[in-house]
Amino acid sequence: RLSTLLDHPERLRAMGEAARRHVAEHHAPSQAAEAIIDACREWARLEPVPVSAVPVVHPTSAVWARLDGTIEVDGAETPWPAGERRRLRVRLTNRCRARWLAGERPEGGIVVRAELWRDGENLWAGRPWHRLPRDLEPGQSDEIRLDVRRPLGDDVRLDITVDVLNQDTYFPDLDRPVWRATL
């Protein structure tokens, strides 16, 4: 994005001017400070909640080494004739203590990477990842659908991987759920 903006300085300049206008029109430090003071006063009046009554649920971004979960796929049964198109149902289940954040979040959201391999080449390289449609609490499941046409050839494989979105890249050392089938 920065490269694109730097190639279009008029767009970058317009964005900067819009930001300055927004701050000038809407930013009121005294009101913000008063809102914080009011919130602190309200918080001070609340009864404390025992720590044991608060469930331990961390957001996805708290998961750095292991993303526990399962992937189940319906519709990829063999034999699958070359050229046949199928609509696969991919069911994702969160099995860890962290909440899986919906994929529309720019950082830390859960995405599903689908790769269709033929003769060692990922035919879906460069395709967008599928985003988790909603937050999943520990133990919850949700589904996404994938339209897949089985390519010609004998060495064909479909890989489906759950990942954490981080600037449109993935964490290479993350232990994550993977579903793999030879078609």
Steps between C-alpha positions, in 0.01 A plus 500: 500500500782739584662437164171578323452818703856612436437452127193730529607800710177689422299218664734497801473878532116483482496234772720717723278803449187295579662372819596851610143626436354207695722568803428875485123442483455201731789480745423657835764407760300646790194289411713187462664560838160556666367175347799310642447652845126412490580142396751465786246631751239255373750214513597590858134463610469144363522193723816302432450171318686201648781391270367142503172620341674648196563246221848504353449570130780665310471651152662320209800731514590344837568170321860509386615139484190283462161554341296199616204412285357256250403511135234269354421502129187361335484458126859405417438125498678293236472402230485857378511509119727754332310813397213444745404804708391456861389732778687389812375567852794579729417484873748673735495432873692707756660260752730744679455739793525805275209660319545475124439851370299541182718536194387850404720634777822629350731337756446176687188386317464138393527415131480177305769437242391267219765370262434278198819321395570326169840357420663708777345832389242687710233586243338737751815698581416867544129441568353679802467306820152424635419692815325351802146645487459563875690479827519145635516448874683190628300191398294678232489411128413674176506415131624646177433375147761442231427450131760265356543357150732200504776565249628250245790283608584221740709689758224728640470605866279741693639658819286704739675679785375723784726800551527831682490806274799727550557753222379238248778261596504200729701394805733230364563331837137496618364151576165523321218274376556359152274284283658331199352269236637340187238536229 
